[in-house]
Coordinates of C-alpha atoms and ligand atoms in Angstrom, one line a residue:
M496 CA 0.0 0.0 0.0
S497 CA 1.6 3.2 -0.9
V498 CA 0.4 6.7 -0.4
S499 CA 2.1 9.6 -2.0
A500 CA 1.5 13.2 -1.1
T501 CA -1.8 14.5 -2.4
S502 CA -1.3 16.7 -5.4
P503 CA -4.0 18.3 -7.4
Q504 CA -3.9 17.2 -11.0
S505 CA -1.2 19.1 -12.8
A506 CA -2.1 22.4 -14.2
G507 CA -1.9 22.9 -17.9
R508 CA -3.1 19.4 -18.7
A509 CA -6.4 19.1 -20.8
T510 CA -9.4 19.1 -18.4
P511 CA -10.0 15.4 -17.6
R512 CA -13.3 14.0 -18.7
P513 CA -16.0 13.3 -16.1
L514 CA -16.5 9.7 -15.3
V515 CA -19.3 8.1 -13.3
L516 CA -18.5 4.9 -11.4
H517 CA -21.2 2.7 -9.8
G518 CA -21.0 0.6 -6.7
I519 CA -23.2 -0.3 -3.7
G520 CA -24.1 2.6 -1.5
V521 CA -23.6 1.4 2.1
A522 CA -23.5 4.7 4.1
P523 CA -25.5 7.6 2.9
G524 CA -24.4 11.2 2.3
I525 CA -22.9 13.3 -0.4
V526 CA -19.3 14.6 -0.2
I527 CA -17.1 16.5 -2.6
A528 CA -13.3 16.3 -2.1
R529 CA -10.1 15.1 -3.8
A530 CA -9.1 11.5 -4.1
L531 CA -6.5 9.9 -1.8
V532 CA -5.6 6.5 -3.3
F533 CA -4.6 3.8 -0.9
K534 CA -3.7 0.5 -2.6
H535 CA -2.4 -2.8 -1.3
Q536 CA 0.5 -3.7 -3.5
E537 CA 1.0 -7.4 -3.4
T538 CA 4.6 -8.5 -3.6
P539 CA 5.1 -11.7 -5.7
I540 CA 5.6 -14.8 -3.7
F541 CA 8.2 -17.4 -4.8
R542 CA 8.4 -21.0 -4.0
V543 CA 11.7 -21.8 -2.3
P544 CA 12.4 -25.6 -1.8
L545 CA 14.0 -26.4 1.5
L546 CA 16.5 -29.0 2.6
R547 CA 15.3 -31.3 5.3
A548 CA 17.7 -29.7 7.7
E549 CA 16.2 -26.2 7.0
V550 CA 12.6 -27.1 7.8
A551 CA 12.9 -26.5 11.6
E552 CA 14.4 -23.1 11.0
E553 CA 11.6 -22.2 8.7
V554 CA 9.0 -23.3 11.2
A555 CA 10.7 -21.1 13.8
R556 CA 10.6 -18.2 11.3
L557 CA 6.8 -18.8 11.0
E558 CA 6.4 -18.8 14.8
A559 CA 8.3 -15.5 15.1
A560 CA 6.2 -13.9 12.4
K561 CA 3.0 -15.3 14.1
D562 CA 4.0 -13.8 17.5
L563 CA 4.8 -10.5 15.9
T564 CA 1.4 -10.6 14.1
Q565 CA -0.4 -11.3 17.4
R566 CA 1.4 -8.4 19.1
Q567 CA 0.5 -6.1 16.2
L568 CA -3.2 -7.2 16.3
Q569 CA -3.3 -6.4 20.0
E570 CA -1.8 -2.9 19.3
V571 CA -4.3 -2.3 16.5
R572 CA -7.1 -3.4 18.8
A573 CA -6.0 -1.0 21.5
R574 CA -5.7 1.8 18.9
T575 CA -9.1 1.0 17.4
V576 CA -10.8 0.9 20.8
S577 CA -9.4 4.3 21.7
A578 CA -10.3 5.8 18.3
L579 CA -13.6 4.2 17.6
G580 CA -14.8 2.7 20.9
E581 CA -14.9 -0.7 22.6
D582 CA -17.6 -1.9 20.2
H583 CA -15.1 -2.3 17.3
G584 CA -12.4 -4.1 19.2
Y585 CA -13.9 -7.5 18.9
I586 CA -13.0 -7.6 15.2
F587 CA -9.4 -7.9 16.2
D588 CA -10.2 -10.6 18.8
A589 CA -11.7 -12.5 15.9
H590 CA -8.5 -11.9 13.8
S591 CA -6.4 -13.1 16.7
L592 CA -8.4 -16.3 17.1
M593 CA -8.3 -16.8 13.4
L594 CA -4.5 -16.8 13.4
D595 CA -4.5 -19.4 16.1
D596 CA -7.0 -21.5 14.2
P597 CA -5.7 -25.0 13.2
L598 CA -6.8 -24.1 9.7
V599 CA -4.3 -21.2 9.6
A600 CA -1.0 -21.2 11.4
A601 CA -1.0 -25.0 12.1
R602 CA -1.9 -25.7 8.5
I603 CA 0.8 -23.4 7.2
E604 CA 3.3 -25.3 9.4
E605 CA 2.0 -28.6 8.1
V606 CA 2.6 -27.4 4.5
I607 CA 6.1 -26.3 5.3
R608 CA 6.9 -29.6 6.8
R609 CA 5.2 -31.8 4.2
E610 CA 6.2 -30.0 1.1
R611 CA 9.5 -28.6 2.4
V612 CA 8.8 -25.1 1.2
N613 CA 9.3 -21.6 2.5
A614 CA 6.7 -20.1 4.9
E615 CA 5.5 -17.4 2.4
W616 CA 4.7 -20.0 -0.2
A617 CA 2.9 -22.2 2.4
A618 CA 0.9 -19.2 3.6
Q619 CA -0.1 -18.4 0.1
L620 CA -1.3 -22.0 -0.5
V621 CA -3.4 -21.9 2.7
L622 CA -4.8 -18.5 1.7
D623 CA -5.8 -19.9 -1.7
E624 CA -7.4 -23.0 -0.1
L625 CA -9.4 -20.9 2.4
S626 CA -10.5 -18.3 -0.2
S627 CA -11.9 -21.0 -2.5
V628 CA -14.0 -22.3 0.4
F629 CA -15.3 -18.7 1.0
D630 CA -16.0 -18.2 -2.7
D631 CA -18.4 -21.2 -2.7
L632 CA -20.5 -19.8 0.1
E633 CA -23.9 -18.5 -0.9
D634 CA -24.3 -16.0 1.8
D635 CA -22.9 -12.5 1.3
Y636 CA -22.1 -12.1 5.0
F637 CA -20.0 -15.2 5.1
R638 CA -18.4 -14.5 1.8
A639 CA -17.4 -11.1 3.1
R640 CA -15.4 -12.8 5.9
R641 CA -12.9 -13.9 3.3
S642 CA -11.5 -10.5 3.5
D643 CA -10.8 -11.0 7.2
V644 CA -8.8 -14.1 6.3
Y645 CA -6.9 -12.1 3.7
D646 CA -6.2 -9.4 6.3
V647 CA -4.8 -11.8 8.9
I648 CA -2.7 -14.0 6.5
G649 CA -1.6 -10.9 4.6
R650 CA -0.3 -9.4 7.8
L651 CA 1.5 -12.6 8.6
M652 CA 3.1 -12.7 5.2
R653 CA 4.3 -9.1 5.5
N654 CA 5.8 -10.0 8.8
L655 CA 7.6 -13.0 7.3
A656 CA 9.0 -10.7 4.7
G657 CA 10.2 -8.3 7.4
A658 CA 8.2 -5.5 5.9
P659 CA 7.3 -2.6 8.2
P660 CA 3.6 -2.4 9.0
R661 CA 1.7 -0.4 6.4
S662 CA 0.2 2.8 7.4
L663 CA -1.6 5.7 5.8
E664 CA 0.1 9.0 6.1
K665 CA -1.7 11.7 7.9
V666 CA -3.0 14.3 5.5
E667 CA -3.9 17.9 6.1
R668 CA -7.2 18.3 4.4
K669 CA -10.3 16.3 4.0
Y670 CA -10.1 13.6 1.3
I671 CA -12.1 10.8 -0.1
L672 CA -10.3 7.6 0.4
L673 CA -10.2 5.3 -2.6
S674 CA -8.9 1.8 -2.2
D675 CA -8.9 -1.7 -3.6
N676 CA -9.8 -2.8 -0.1
V677 CA -9.6 -1.0 3.3
R678 CA -9.3 -4.1 5.5
P679 CA -10.7 -4.1 9.0
S680 CA -7.2 -4.0 10.5
D681 CA -6.4 -0.9 8.3
T682 CA -9.3 1.0 9.9
A683 CA -7.3 1.7 13.1
R684 CA -4.6 3.5 11.2
L685 CA -7.0 5.7 9.2
D686 CA -7.4 9.3 10.1
W687 CA -11.2 9.1 10.1
D688 CA -11.5 12.7 11.2
Q689 CA -9.9 13.8 7.9
M690 CA -11.9 11.4 5.8
A691 CA -14.8 12.9 4.0
G692 CA -15.8 9.7 2.3
L693 CA -14.7 6.2 1.4
A694 CA -15.0 4.1 -1.7
M695 CA -13.4 0.7 -2.5
E696 CA -13.4 -2.1 -4.9
A697 CA -14.0 -4.9 -2.4
G698 CA -16.7 -5.1 0.2
S699 CA -20.4 -5.6 0.7
R700 CA -23.0 -4.1 3.1
T701 CA -21.9 -6.3 5.9
Y702 CA -18.2 -6.0 5.5
H703 CA -16.8 -4.7 8.8
T704 CA -15.2 -1.6 7.2
A705 CA -18.6 -0.7 5.7
I706 CA -20.2 -1.2 9.0
I707 CA -17.6 1.0 10.7
A708 CA -18.1 3.8 8.1
R709 CA -21.8 3.6 8.5
S710 CA -21.6 3.8 12.3
L711 CA -19.3 6.8 12.1
G712 CA -21.5 8.5 9.5
I713 CA -18.9 8.5 6.8
P714 CA -20.5 8.2 3.3
C715 CA -19.3 5.0 1.7
V716 CA -19.6 3.2 -1.6
V717 CA -18.2 -0.4 -2.0
G718 CA -17.9 -2.8 -4.8
V719 CA -16.8 -0.2 -7.4
R720 CA -15.0 -2.1 -10.1
D721 CA -11.5 -1.1 -11.1
L722 CA -11.7 2.0 -9.0
T723 CA -8.0 2.5 -8.2
A724 CA -7.0 1.8 -11.8
K725 CA -9.5 4.4 -13.1
V726 CA -8.9 7.3 -10.7
D727 CA -5.8 9.4 -10.3
H728 CA -4.5 10.4 -7.0
G729 CA -5.7 13.9 -6.3
A730 CA -8.6 13.8 -8.8
P731 CA -11.7 15.8 -7.8
L732 CA -14.6 13.6 -6.8
I733 CA -18.2 13.5 -5.8
L734 CA -19.2 10.6 -3.7
D735 CA -22.9 9.8 -3.1
G736 CA -23.0 7.1 -0.5
G737 CA -26.8 6.8 -0.7
E738 CA -26.9 6.1 -4.4
G739 CA -23.6 4.2 -4.6
I740 CA -22.0 6.6 -7.1
V741 CA -18.6 8.1 -7.5
V742 CA -18.3 10.9 -10.0
V743 CA -14.7 11.5 -11.1
N744 CA -13.6 14.9 -12.5
P745 CA -17.2 16.3 -12.3
D746 CA -18.1 19.2 -14.6
R747 CA -19.6 22.4 -13.4
T748 CA -23.2 21.5 -13.9
T749 CA -22.8 18.2 -12.0
L750 CA -21.0 19.9 -9.2
R751 CA -23.7 22.5 -8.9
D752 CA -26.4 19.8 -8.9
Y753 CA -24.6 17.8 -6.2
R754 CA -23.8 20.9 -4.1
G755 CA -27.6 21.6 -4.1
R756 CA -28.4 18.1 -3.1
R757 CA -25.8 18.1 -0.4
R758 CA -27.2 21.4 1.0
R759 CA -30.6 19.9 1.1
Q760 CA -29.4 16.8 2.8
T761 CA -27.4 18.8 5.4
L762 CA -30.4 21.0 6.1
L763 CA -32.6 17.9 6.4
K764 CA -30.1 16.2 8.7
Q765 CA -30.0 19.2 11.0
K766 CA -33.7 19.5 11.1
L767 CA -34.0 15.8 11.8
E768 CA -31.7 15.8 14.7
H769 CA -34.4 17.5 16.7
L770 CA -36.7 14.6 15.9
R771 CA -34.7 12.1 17.7
E772 CA -36.7 12.3 20.9
L773 CA -40.0 12.8 19.2
P774 CA -42.3 9.9 18.3
A775 CA -42.9 8.7 14.8
E776 CA -46.5 9.9 14.8
T777 CA -48.7 11.2 11.9
K778 CA -50.3 14.6 12.2
D779 CA -53.6 12.9 13.2
G780 CA -52.0 10.8 16.0
Y781 CA -51.3 7.5 14.4
R782 CA -48.2 6.1 16.1
I783 CA -45.6 3.8 14.4
V784 CA -42.7 2.2 16.1
L785 CA -39.4 2.6 14.2
Q786 CA -36.8 0.0 15.0
A787 CA -33.3 -0.9 13.7
N788 CA -32.0 -3.9 11.9
V789 CA -28.7 -4.9 13.3
E790 CA -26.0 -7.2 11.9
F791 CA -24.1 -7.4 15.2
P792 CA -24.9 -6.5 18.8
E793 CA -22.5 -3.5 19.0
E794 CA -24.7 -1.7 16.5
C795 CA -27.3 -1.2 19.3
A796 CA -25.4 2.0 20.1
T797 CA -25.9 3.4 16.6
A798 CA -29.5 2.3 16.7
Q799 CA -30.0 4.3 19.9
S800 CA -28.2 7.4 18.6
Q801 CA -30.6 7.4 15.6
G802 CA -33.6 7.2 17.9
A803 CA -34.5 3.6 17.3
E804 CA -37.3 2.3 19.4
G805 CA -35.9 -1.2 19.7
I806 CA -34.3 -3.8 17.4
G807 CA -36.7 -5.2 14.9
L808 CA -34.3 -7.7 13.5
F809 CA -31.1 -9.1 14.9
R810 CA -29.6 -11.5 12.3
S811 CA -28.3 -14.0 14.9
E812 CA -26.2 -15.8 12.3
W813 CA -23.6 -13.3 13.3
F814 CA -22.5 -15.7 16.1
L815 CA -21.2 -18.1 13.5
T816 CA -19.1 -15.4 11.9
R817 CA -17.7 -14.3 15.3
N818 CA -16.9 -17.9 16.1
R819 CA -15.4 -18.8 12.7
G820 CA -18.3 -21.1 11.7
Q821 CA -18.6 -22.7 15.2
F822 CA -22.0 -22.6 16.9
P823 CA -22.2 -20.4 20.0
S824 CA -22.9 -22.0 23.3
E825 CA -26.2 -21.4 25.1
E826 CA -24.3 -19.3 27.7
E827 CA -22.6 -17.1 25.1
Q828 CA -26.0 -16.5 23.4
Y829 CA -27.7 -15.8 26.6
R830 CA -25.2 -13.1 27.6
V831 CA -25.5 -11.4 24.2
Y832 CA -29.3 -11.4 24.1
R833 CA -29.5 -10.3 27.6
S834 CA -27.1 -7.4 27.2
M835 CA -28.9 -6.3 24.0
A836 CA -32.2 -6.3 25.8
E837 CA -30.8 -4.4 28.7
Q838 CA -29.2 -1.8 26.4
M839 CA -32.5 -1.2 24.5
R840 CA -34.8 -1.2 27.5
P841 CA -37.8 -0.6 27.5
W842 CA -38.0 -1.4 23.8
S843 CA -38.0 -4.9 22.5
V844 CA -35.2 -6.8 20.7
I845 CA -36.5 -9.2 18.1
V846 CA -33.9 -12.0 17.5
R847 CA -34.4 -14.0 14.4
A848 CA -33.7 -17.6 14.9
F849 CA -30.7 -18.8 12.9
D850 CA -31.4 -18.2 9.2
L851 CA -28.8 -20.6 7.7
S852 CA -28.6 -23.0 4.9
A853 CA -27.5 -26.6 5.4
E854 CA -24.3 -25.8 3.6
Q855 CA -23.4 -22.9 5.8
L856 CA -23.9 -25.2 8.7
G857 CA -21.5 -27.6 7.2
E858 CA -24.2 -30.3 7.0
E859 CA -23.5 -32.9 4.4
M860 CA -27.0 -32.8 3.0
G861 CA -26.4 -29.2 2.0
Q862 CA -23.7 -30.1 -0.5
S863 CA -26.1 -31.6 -3.0
E864 CA -28.8 -29.0 -3.0
A865 CA -29.5 -27.7 -6.5
N866 CA -31.6 -24.8 -5.2
P867 CA -30.4 -23.8 -1.7
A868 CA -32.7 -20.8 -1.6
L869 CA -35.6 -23.3 -1.8
G870 CA -33.9 -26.0 0.2
L871 CA -33.0 -27.0 3.7
R872 CA -32.6 -23.7 5.4
A873 CA -33.9 -21.5 8.2
I874 CA -36.8 -23.0 10.2
R875 CA -36.7 -26.2 8.1
L876 CA -33.1 -26.8 9.1
L877 CA -33.7 -25.8 12.7
L878 CA -36.4 -28.4 13.0
K879 CA -34.0 -31.0 11.8
R880 CA -31.2 -29.7 14.1
R881 CA -33.4 -29.4 17.2
D882 CA -30.3 -29.5 19.4
L883 CA -29.1 -26.2 18.0
F884 CA -32.6 -24.7 17.8
K885 CA -33.4 -25.7 21.4
E886 CA -30.1 -24.2 22.7
Q887 CA -30.9 -20.9 21.0
L888 CA -34.5 -21.0 22.5
R889 CA -33.2 -21.8 25.9
A890 CA -30.8 -18.8 25.7
L891 CA -33.7 -16.6 24.6
L892 CA -36.0 -17.8 27.3
R893 CA -33.4 -17.1 29.9
A894 CA -32.7 -13.6 28.5
R895 CA -36.4 -12.9 28.5
A896 CA -36.3 -13.0 32.3
H897 CA -34.1 -9.8 32.1
G898 CA -35.6 -7.8 29.2
N899 CA -38.0 -7.5 26.4
V900 CA -36.6 -10.2 24.0
K901 CA -38.7 -11.7 21.3
V902 CA -38.0 -14.4 18.8
M903 CA -39.1 -14.9 15.2
F904 CA -38.8 -17.9 13.0
P905 CA -37.5 -17.4 9.5
M906 CA -39.0 -18.9 6.4
V907 CA -42.1 -20.5 8.0
S908 CA -44.2 -21.9 5.2
G909 CA -47.4 -22.6 7.1
V910 CA -49.2 -23.3 10.4
G911 CA -47.8 -26.9 10.6
E912 CA -44.3 -25.7 10.7
L913 CA -45.1 -22.9 13.2
R914 CA -46.7 -25.5 15.5
E915 CA -43.6 -27.7 15.3
A916 CA -41.4 -24.7 16.2
L917 CA -43.7 -23.7 19.1
A918 CA -43.5 -27.3 20.4
V919 CA -39.7 -27.0 20.6
V920 CA -40.2 -23.8 22.6
E921 CA -42.4 -25.7 25.0
E922 CA -39.8 -28.5 25.3
A923 CA -37.1 -25.8 26.1
K924 CA -39.3 -24.3 28.8
E925 CA -39.9 -27.7 30.3
E926 CA -36.2 -28.5 30.5
L927 CA -35.5 -25.1 32.1
R928 CA -38.3 -25.7 34.6
R929 CA -36.9 -29.1 35.5
E930 CA -33.5 -27.6 36.0
G931 CA -34.9 -24.8 38.1
A932 CA -33.3 -22.1 35.8
P933 CA -35.0 -18.8 35.8
F934 CA -36.6 -17.9 32.5
G935 CA -39.3 -15.7 30.9
G936 CA -42.1 -18.1 30.0
D937 CA -44.0 -15.4 28.1
L938 CA -41.4 -15.2 25.3
P939 CA -43.3 -13.8 22.3
C940 CA -42.8 -16.1 19.2
G941 CA -43.4 -14.5 15.9
V942 CA -43.2 -15.4 12.2
T943 CA -40.9 -13.8 9.7
L944 CA -43.4 -13.6 6.8
E945 CA -41.3 -14.2 3.7
V946 CA -42.7 -17.2 1.9
P947 CA -45.8 -16.8 -0.3
S948 CA -47.5 -19.9 1.3
A949 CA -47.3 -18.2 4.7
A950 CA -48.6 -14.9 3.3
A951 CA -51.6 -16.8 1.7
T952 CA -52.4 -18.4 5.0
A953 CA -51.6 -15.3 7.1
D954 CA -55.1 -15.4 8.6
L955 CA -54.5 -18.9 10.0
L956 CA -50.9 -18.2 11.1
A957 CA -52.0 -15.0 12.9
R958 CA -54.2 -17.0 15.3
E959 CA -51.1 -18.9 16.6
A960 CA -48.2 -16.4 16.2
A961 CA -47.5 -13.7 18.7
F962 CA -46.6 -11.2 15.9
F963 CA -45.6 -11.0 12.3
S964 CA -42.6 -9.3 10.7
I965 CA -42.7 -9.1 6.9
G966 CA -39.3 -10.0 5.4
T967 CA -39.9 -8.3 2.1
N968 CA -36.4 -9.1 0.7
D969 CA -37.3 -12.7 0.5
L970 CA -41.0 -12.3 0.1
I971 CA -40.5 -10.3 -3.2
Q972 CA -38.1 -12.9 -4.5
Y973 CA -40.3 -15.8 -3.8
L974 CA -43.6 -14.1 -4.8
I975 CA -42.3 -12.9 -8.2
G976 CA -40.0 -15.9 -8.6
V977 CA -36.9 -13.8 -9.1
D978 CA -33.5 -14.5 -7.5
R979 CA -32.6 -11.3 -5.6
G980 CA -28.9 -11.8 -6.3
N981 CA -29.1 -12.4 -10.1
D982 CA -28.5 -9.3 -12.1
Q983 CA -29.9 -10.8 -15.3
V984 CA -33.4 -10.7 -13.8
S985 CA -33.1 -8.1 -11.1
Y986 CA -35.3 -5.7 -13.1
L987 CA -38.2 -7.9 -12.1
Y988 CA -37.4 -7.6 -8.4
E989 CA -40.1 -5.0 -7.7
P990 CA -41.4 -4.1 -4.2
L991 CA -44.3 -2.3 -5.9
H992 CA -45.5 -5.2 -7.9
P993 CA -49.3 -5.3 -7.6
A994 CA -49.0 -8.9 -6.3
M995 CA -46.8 -7.6 -3.5
L996 CA -49.2 -4.8 -2.6
R997 CA -52.2 -7.2 -2.4
T998 CA -50.1 -9.6 -0.3
L999 CA -49.2 -6.9 2.1
R1000 CA -52.8 -5.8 2.4
F1001 CA -53.9 -9.3 3.2
V1002 CA -51.1 -10.1 5.7
I1003 CA -51.6 -6.8 7.6
D1004 CA -55.3 -7.1 7.7
S1005 CA -55.1 -10.7 8.8
A1006 CA -52.7 -9.8 11.6
H1007 CA -55.0 -7.0 12.9
A1008 CA -58.1 -9.2 12.6
A1009 CA -56.4 -11.6 15.0
G1010 CA -55.2 -8.8 17.3
I1011 CA -51.5 -9.2 16.7
K1012 CA -48.9 -6.6 15.7
V1013 CA -47.3 -6.6 12.3
G1014 CA -44.0 -5.1 11.4
M1015 CA -41.7 -5.0 8.3
C1016 CA -38.0 -5.7 8.4
G1017 CA -37.0 -6.0 4.8
E1018 CA -35.3 -3.1 2.9
M1019 CA -38.7 -1.9 1.6
A1020 CA -39.4 -0.5 5.1
S1021 CA -36.7 2.2 4.7
D1022 CA -37.6 3.5 1.2
P1023 CA -38.9 7.1 1.7
V1024 CA -41.1 6.9 -1.3
L1025 CA -43.0 4.0 0.2
V1026 CA -43.6 5.4 3.7
A1027 CA -47.1 6.8 2.9
L1028 CA -48.1 3.4 1.4
L1029 CA -46.8 1.4 4.4
V1030 CA -48.5 3.7 6.9
G1031 CA -51.7 3.6 4.9
F1032 CA -51.6 -0.2 5.0
G1033 CA -51.5 0.1 8.8
L1034 CA -48.1 -1.4 9.7
D1035 CA -47.4 -1.1 13.4
E1036 CA -43.6 -1.3 13.2
L1037 CA -41.0 -0.6 10.6
S1038 CA -37.5 -1.9 11.1
M1039 CA -34.6 -0.6 9.0
N1040 CA -30.9 0.3 8.8
A1041 CA -30.6 2.7 11.7
V1042 CA -29.4 5.7 9.7
S1043 CA -32.6 5.7 7.7
I1044 CA -34.7 6.2 10.8
P1045 CA -34.7 10.0 10.9
T1046 CA -35.7 10.4 7.3
V1047 CA -38.6 7.9 7.6
K1048 CA -39.7 9.5 10.9
N1049 CA -39.7 12.9 9.3
I1050 CA -42.0 11.7 6.5
I1051 CA -44.3 10.0 8.9
R1052 CA -44.6 13.3 10.9
H1053 CA -45.7 15.1 7.8
L1054 CA -48.4 12.5 6.9
S1055 CA -52.0 12.2 8.0
A1056 CA -53.0 8.6 8.5
K1057 CA -56.2 9.3 6.7
E1058 CA -54.4 10.6 3.6
A1059 CA -52.0 7.7 3.8
R1060 CA -54.9 5.2 3.8
E1061 CA -56.3 6.9 0.6
V1062 CA -52.8 6.6 -1.0
A1063 CA -52.8 2.9 -0.2
Q1064 CA -56.3 2.4 -1.6
E1065 CA -55.4 4.2 -4.8
A1066 CA -52.1 2.3 -5.2
L1067 CA -53.9 -1.0 -4.9
R1068 CA -56.0 -0.1 -7.9
L1069 CA -53.1 0.6 -10.2
P1070 CA -52.1 -2.3 -12.5
T1071 CA -48.4 -1.8 -13.1
V1072 CA -45.3 -1.1 -11.1
K1073 CA -44.6 2.0 -13.2
E1074 CA -48.0 3.5 -12.4
V1075 CA -47.7 2.7 -8.7
S1076 CA -44.3 4.2 -8.5
G1077 CA -45.2 7.3 -10.5
F1078 CA -48.2 7.8 -8.2
L1079 CA -46.2 7.4 -5.0
N1080 CA -43.4 9.7 -6.1
E1081 CA -45.9 12.4 -6.9
K1082 CA -47.6 12.0 -3.5
L1083 CA -44.2 12.2 -1.7
R1084 CA -43.4 15.5 -3.5
G1085 CA -46.7 16.9 -2.4
L1086 CA -46.2 15.9 1.2
I1087 CA -42.7 17.1 2.1
P1088 CA -42.2 20.8 2.1
Ligands
PEP1167 C1 -36.0 -10.4 4.5 O1 -36.0 -11.5 3.9 O2 -36.7 -9.4 4.2 C2 -35.1 -10.2 5.6 C3 -35.1 -9.2 6.4 O3 -34.1 -11.1 5.8 P1 -32.8 -11.4 5.0 O4 -32.5 -10.2 4.1 O5 -31.8 -11.6 6.1 O6 -33.1 -12.6 4.3
MG1168 MG1 -35.1 -13.3 4.7

């Protein structure tokens, strides 16, 4: 990684042409500044055959590099905790554990001994092995963990080569950092105060660096192809972290346009800060609860700072990432659920039971699935692995004794499956009772409504579930039959498909007829254009990425529930996505001053 002094593009050269690069917007906000390019330059690794007598020395060299790496990780951890807070320190605990994992250091040593090769070559082999395993994973979250492995083994390899730890120079003025990959362990060395924005080639929404940028409020775009090859150091940039756009060498008109947008966003943000303590209530008194979706427990702090009234979705699969694919113990889960509930008191924390595929769990039956999205996953898998399911339920029941914890079951397809899940809850209670362990017997058990068969039988499910949370990300994909990750057909992935609107209407009405609350936890819940429609449908709770909460709250406070119901009625009459979307956009323009 090399960083040279920032220099504006040389005078006298022809004005460079504007270029628009697209990626995934993971932390909203518009910033305008110059580029600081930060690139990891990989040194070529050579294979050096060893004599038998040299092997022990090579293993000692590996051990020394490993010890140094561990010490550096502890330093980085300490620096990160002092710069960003205790919440972010655990990433380096995970890195430290990863280094000690038999799949890493011990495996490198094994390769050195077996193949009689230098440690760098052995480390590269192990890295290649591990990265192909990560490549095959379906889930973005777990795939993103590959970068953590790169980070740890990359550091070990640099230490083997005796290279000094890489660092970013301090720079005097605000810059937009462009990188192939800002790895989690780089984040401690960054001068976040001077960073206006961040864009990189690697990453996903759930990559730790993206999560850190989001929680620090630094606009960020990830997944921008060939970014560092296309942009010169010092080039003027606009970065829009909401839309996922980087404009390089913007012309005057574009600059004017984005300055205008930025001004409006800043004004809105200032205005919205005052809303933090105010309820999400329409002008005519209809109250909605706005909650946060969190990927990991430490995000509860960000949720609170944005005024979240509870956690509407905790993706508990996080435990497997933290534990490098190992299942968490009941005790470990109990501590985390309890501490989240205590932190969010008096609001509730909805924990979604493990939403995993058989393959992610390392189950053999997962290897042969042609269609994992329709296969053995989520509640189907938990009902097969009742040991794991029951352990999670026991932890949740025990945490319920200390706070407002709820559980919801992912991918329930109908009443039969819900009953089976509830029977396991009863078994867990019975066990705890026998053991004399304190627990909250009134743990509310809800359904994540995301499969069309569940939606079609929502009236029946509502009689036996404690609440519904509509998982629109999956519901849209299953209802319209379109893979949400396939860019060939992504144009069909439409939240406003009339089939979706009718389904929402039926699900929400069914819940209310049975007297239970219904929330929404998919991405659809945070789209400003859709707020009037969702309020008009009568949703009780909306759960979203915490940073979207102020914007959504602001819209709700400008709405009247009566008007919103009329919007929903009208939208239901329109036959195409285009018409529904045009209609809602027009309504939103009319609503917000
Ligand atoms: C959903 O399906 O809408 C949801 C919130 O869950 P996930 O995106 O984790 O599948
Ligand atoms: Mg889902």
